Short mmCIF file of C-alpha atoms in Angstrom, two decimals:
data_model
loop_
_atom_site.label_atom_id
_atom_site.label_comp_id
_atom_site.label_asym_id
_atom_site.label_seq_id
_atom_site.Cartn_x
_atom_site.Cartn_y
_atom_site.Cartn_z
CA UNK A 1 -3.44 -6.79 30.50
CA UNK A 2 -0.19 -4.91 29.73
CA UNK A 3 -0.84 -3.77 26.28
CA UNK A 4 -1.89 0.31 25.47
CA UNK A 5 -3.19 0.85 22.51
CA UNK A 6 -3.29 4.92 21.09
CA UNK A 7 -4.91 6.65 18.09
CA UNK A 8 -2.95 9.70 16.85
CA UNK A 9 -1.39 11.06 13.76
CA UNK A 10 0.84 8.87 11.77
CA UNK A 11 3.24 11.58 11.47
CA UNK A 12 3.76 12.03 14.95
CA UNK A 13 3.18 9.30 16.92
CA UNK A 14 3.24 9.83 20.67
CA UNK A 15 5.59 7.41 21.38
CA UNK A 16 9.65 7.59 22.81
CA UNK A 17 11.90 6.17 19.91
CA UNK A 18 12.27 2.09 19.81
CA UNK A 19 9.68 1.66 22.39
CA UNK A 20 7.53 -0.59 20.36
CA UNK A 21 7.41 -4.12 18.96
CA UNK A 22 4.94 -3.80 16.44
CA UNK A 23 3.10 -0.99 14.48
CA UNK A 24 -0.18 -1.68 12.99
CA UNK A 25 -1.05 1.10 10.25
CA UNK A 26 -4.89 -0.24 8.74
CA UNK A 27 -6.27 2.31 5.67
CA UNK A 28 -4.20 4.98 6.62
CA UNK A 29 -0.94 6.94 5.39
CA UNK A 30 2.40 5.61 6.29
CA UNK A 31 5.05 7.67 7.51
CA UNK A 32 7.94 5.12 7.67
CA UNK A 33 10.69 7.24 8.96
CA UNK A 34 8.52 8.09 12.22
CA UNK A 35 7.88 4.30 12.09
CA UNK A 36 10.96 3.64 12.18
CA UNK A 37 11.84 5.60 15.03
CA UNK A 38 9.31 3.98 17.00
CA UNK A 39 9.78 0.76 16.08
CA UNK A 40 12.63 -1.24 18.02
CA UNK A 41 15.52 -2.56 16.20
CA UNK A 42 13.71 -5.82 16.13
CA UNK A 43 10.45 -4.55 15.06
CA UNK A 44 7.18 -4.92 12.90
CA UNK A 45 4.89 -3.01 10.99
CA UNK A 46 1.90 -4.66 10.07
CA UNK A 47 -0.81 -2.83 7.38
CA UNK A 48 -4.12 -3.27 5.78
CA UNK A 49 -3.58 -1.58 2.56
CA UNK A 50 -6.66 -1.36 -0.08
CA UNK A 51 -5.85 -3.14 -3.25
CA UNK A 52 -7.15 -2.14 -7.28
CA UNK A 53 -10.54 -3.48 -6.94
CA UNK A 54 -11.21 -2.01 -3.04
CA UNK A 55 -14.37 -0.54 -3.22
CA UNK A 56 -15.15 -0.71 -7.08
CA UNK A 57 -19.41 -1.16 -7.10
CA UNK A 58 -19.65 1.94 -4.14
CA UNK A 59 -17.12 4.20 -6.34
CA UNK A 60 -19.00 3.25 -9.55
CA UNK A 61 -22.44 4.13 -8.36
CA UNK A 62 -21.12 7.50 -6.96
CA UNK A 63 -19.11 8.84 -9.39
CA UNK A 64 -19.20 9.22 -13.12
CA UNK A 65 -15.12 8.52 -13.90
CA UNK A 66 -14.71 6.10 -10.84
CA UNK A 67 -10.99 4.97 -10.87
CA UNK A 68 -9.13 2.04 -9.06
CA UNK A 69 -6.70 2.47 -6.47
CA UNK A 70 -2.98 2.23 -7.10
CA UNK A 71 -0.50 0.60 -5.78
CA UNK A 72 1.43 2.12 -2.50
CA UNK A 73 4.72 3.05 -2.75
CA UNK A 74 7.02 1.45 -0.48
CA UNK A 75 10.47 2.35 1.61
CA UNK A 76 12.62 -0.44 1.16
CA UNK A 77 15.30 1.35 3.01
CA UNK A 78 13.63 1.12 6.10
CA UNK A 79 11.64 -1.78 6.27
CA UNK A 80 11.02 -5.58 4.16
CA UNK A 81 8.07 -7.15 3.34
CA UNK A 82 8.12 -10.78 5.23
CA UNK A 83 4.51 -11.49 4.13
CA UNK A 84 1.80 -10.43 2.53
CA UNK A 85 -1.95 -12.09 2.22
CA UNK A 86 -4.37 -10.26 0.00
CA UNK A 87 -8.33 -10.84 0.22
CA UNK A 88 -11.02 -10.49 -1.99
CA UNK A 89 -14.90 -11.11 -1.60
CA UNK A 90 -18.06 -9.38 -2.06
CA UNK A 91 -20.26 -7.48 1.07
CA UNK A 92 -23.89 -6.70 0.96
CA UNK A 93 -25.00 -3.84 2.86
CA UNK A 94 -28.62 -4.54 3.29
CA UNK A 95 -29.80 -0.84 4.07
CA UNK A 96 -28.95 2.71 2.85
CA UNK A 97 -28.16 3.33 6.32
CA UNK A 98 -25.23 0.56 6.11
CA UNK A 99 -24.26 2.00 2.64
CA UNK A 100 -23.96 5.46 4.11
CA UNK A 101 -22.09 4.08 7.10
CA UNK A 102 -19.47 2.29 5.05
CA UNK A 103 -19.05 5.40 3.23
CA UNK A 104 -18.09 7.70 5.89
CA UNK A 105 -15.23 5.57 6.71
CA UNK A 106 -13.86 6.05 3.54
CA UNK A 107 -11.27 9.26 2.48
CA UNK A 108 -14.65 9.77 -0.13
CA UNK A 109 -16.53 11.17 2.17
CA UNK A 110 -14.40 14.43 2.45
CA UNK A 111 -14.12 14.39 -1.31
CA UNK A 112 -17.47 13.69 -3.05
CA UNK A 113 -19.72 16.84 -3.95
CA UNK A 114 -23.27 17.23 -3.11
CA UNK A 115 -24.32 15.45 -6.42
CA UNK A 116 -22.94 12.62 -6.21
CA UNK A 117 -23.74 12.21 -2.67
CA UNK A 118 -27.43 12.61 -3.66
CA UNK A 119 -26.73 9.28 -6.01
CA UNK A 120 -25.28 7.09 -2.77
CA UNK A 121 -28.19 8.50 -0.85
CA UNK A 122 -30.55 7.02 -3.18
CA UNK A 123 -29.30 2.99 -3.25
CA UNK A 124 -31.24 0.80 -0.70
CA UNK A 125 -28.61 -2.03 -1.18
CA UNK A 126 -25.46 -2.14 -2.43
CA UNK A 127 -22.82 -5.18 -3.33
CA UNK A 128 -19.43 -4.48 -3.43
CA UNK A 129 -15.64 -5.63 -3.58
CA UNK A 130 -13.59 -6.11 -0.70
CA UNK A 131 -10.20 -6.03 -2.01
CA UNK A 132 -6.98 -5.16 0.35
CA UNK A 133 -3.90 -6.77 1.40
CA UNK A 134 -2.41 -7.39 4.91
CA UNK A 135 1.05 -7.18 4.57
CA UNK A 136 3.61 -7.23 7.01
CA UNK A 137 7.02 -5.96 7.33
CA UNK A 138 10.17 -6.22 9.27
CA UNK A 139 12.40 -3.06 10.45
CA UNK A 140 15.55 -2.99 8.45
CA UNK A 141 17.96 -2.16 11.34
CA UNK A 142 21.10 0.05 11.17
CA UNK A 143 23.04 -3.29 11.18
CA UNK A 144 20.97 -4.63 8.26
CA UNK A 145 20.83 -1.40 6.14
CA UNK A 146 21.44 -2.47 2.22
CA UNK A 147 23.51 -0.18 0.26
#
């Protein structure tokens, strides 16, 4: 009953520096120094980060040069990786209405042109990868900070 959750920028969280014990960050940038001034000496981030093969059948029936997604770079400085689990299995989406709705939540939807939103708008079911990792990390600490 005590826990507040928020949704705001990454880059500005609205939050007083070391007032939280964990961080989750799921599909979205990560701005590790204003995680780290969030995060308590003592505390964890915790992402969902989309993996090579994230995605691959919607991208391919989109776009003509479809590409995978790379590998995130990460701040050692600030933060190490305790754990990590990655996943990987197909979805159906049944209906161009749940193809369309998957899309919007993807960073596609403010990129694809008219075209190739005409190609999505066409499918009536679609099969695709599910390929991300959930990986979490522990706050380096000014005590712990390697040189």
């Amino acid at each position: 009953k005590s826990i507040k959750y928020a949704v705001a920028s990454a880059f500005l969280l609205p939050f007083a520096s070391k007032s939280a014990d964990i961080l989750l960050n799921i599909f979205a940038p990560c701005a590790y120094e204003e995680f780290d001034r969030v995060l308590k000496d003592d505390g964890f981030l915790i992402k969902a980060v989309p993996l090579s093969e994230h995605l691959w059948e919607l991208k391919k029936s989109i776009y003509n040069e479809p590409y995978k997604n790379k590998p995130e770079i990460k701040n050692d400085k600030l933060f190490v990786m305790t754990d990590s689990k990655e996943l990987k299995y197909n979805i159906t989406l049944k209906s161009s209405e749940d193809i369309y709705n998957l899309f919007t939540m993807t960073p596609y939807y403010y990129k694809t042109s008219k075209e190739d939103l005409e190609k999505l708008l066409k499918l009536e079911t679609l099969t695709t990868t599910v390929h991300f990792a959930i990986e979490i990390y522990k706050k380096v600490g000014k005590l712990n900070v390697r040189k």
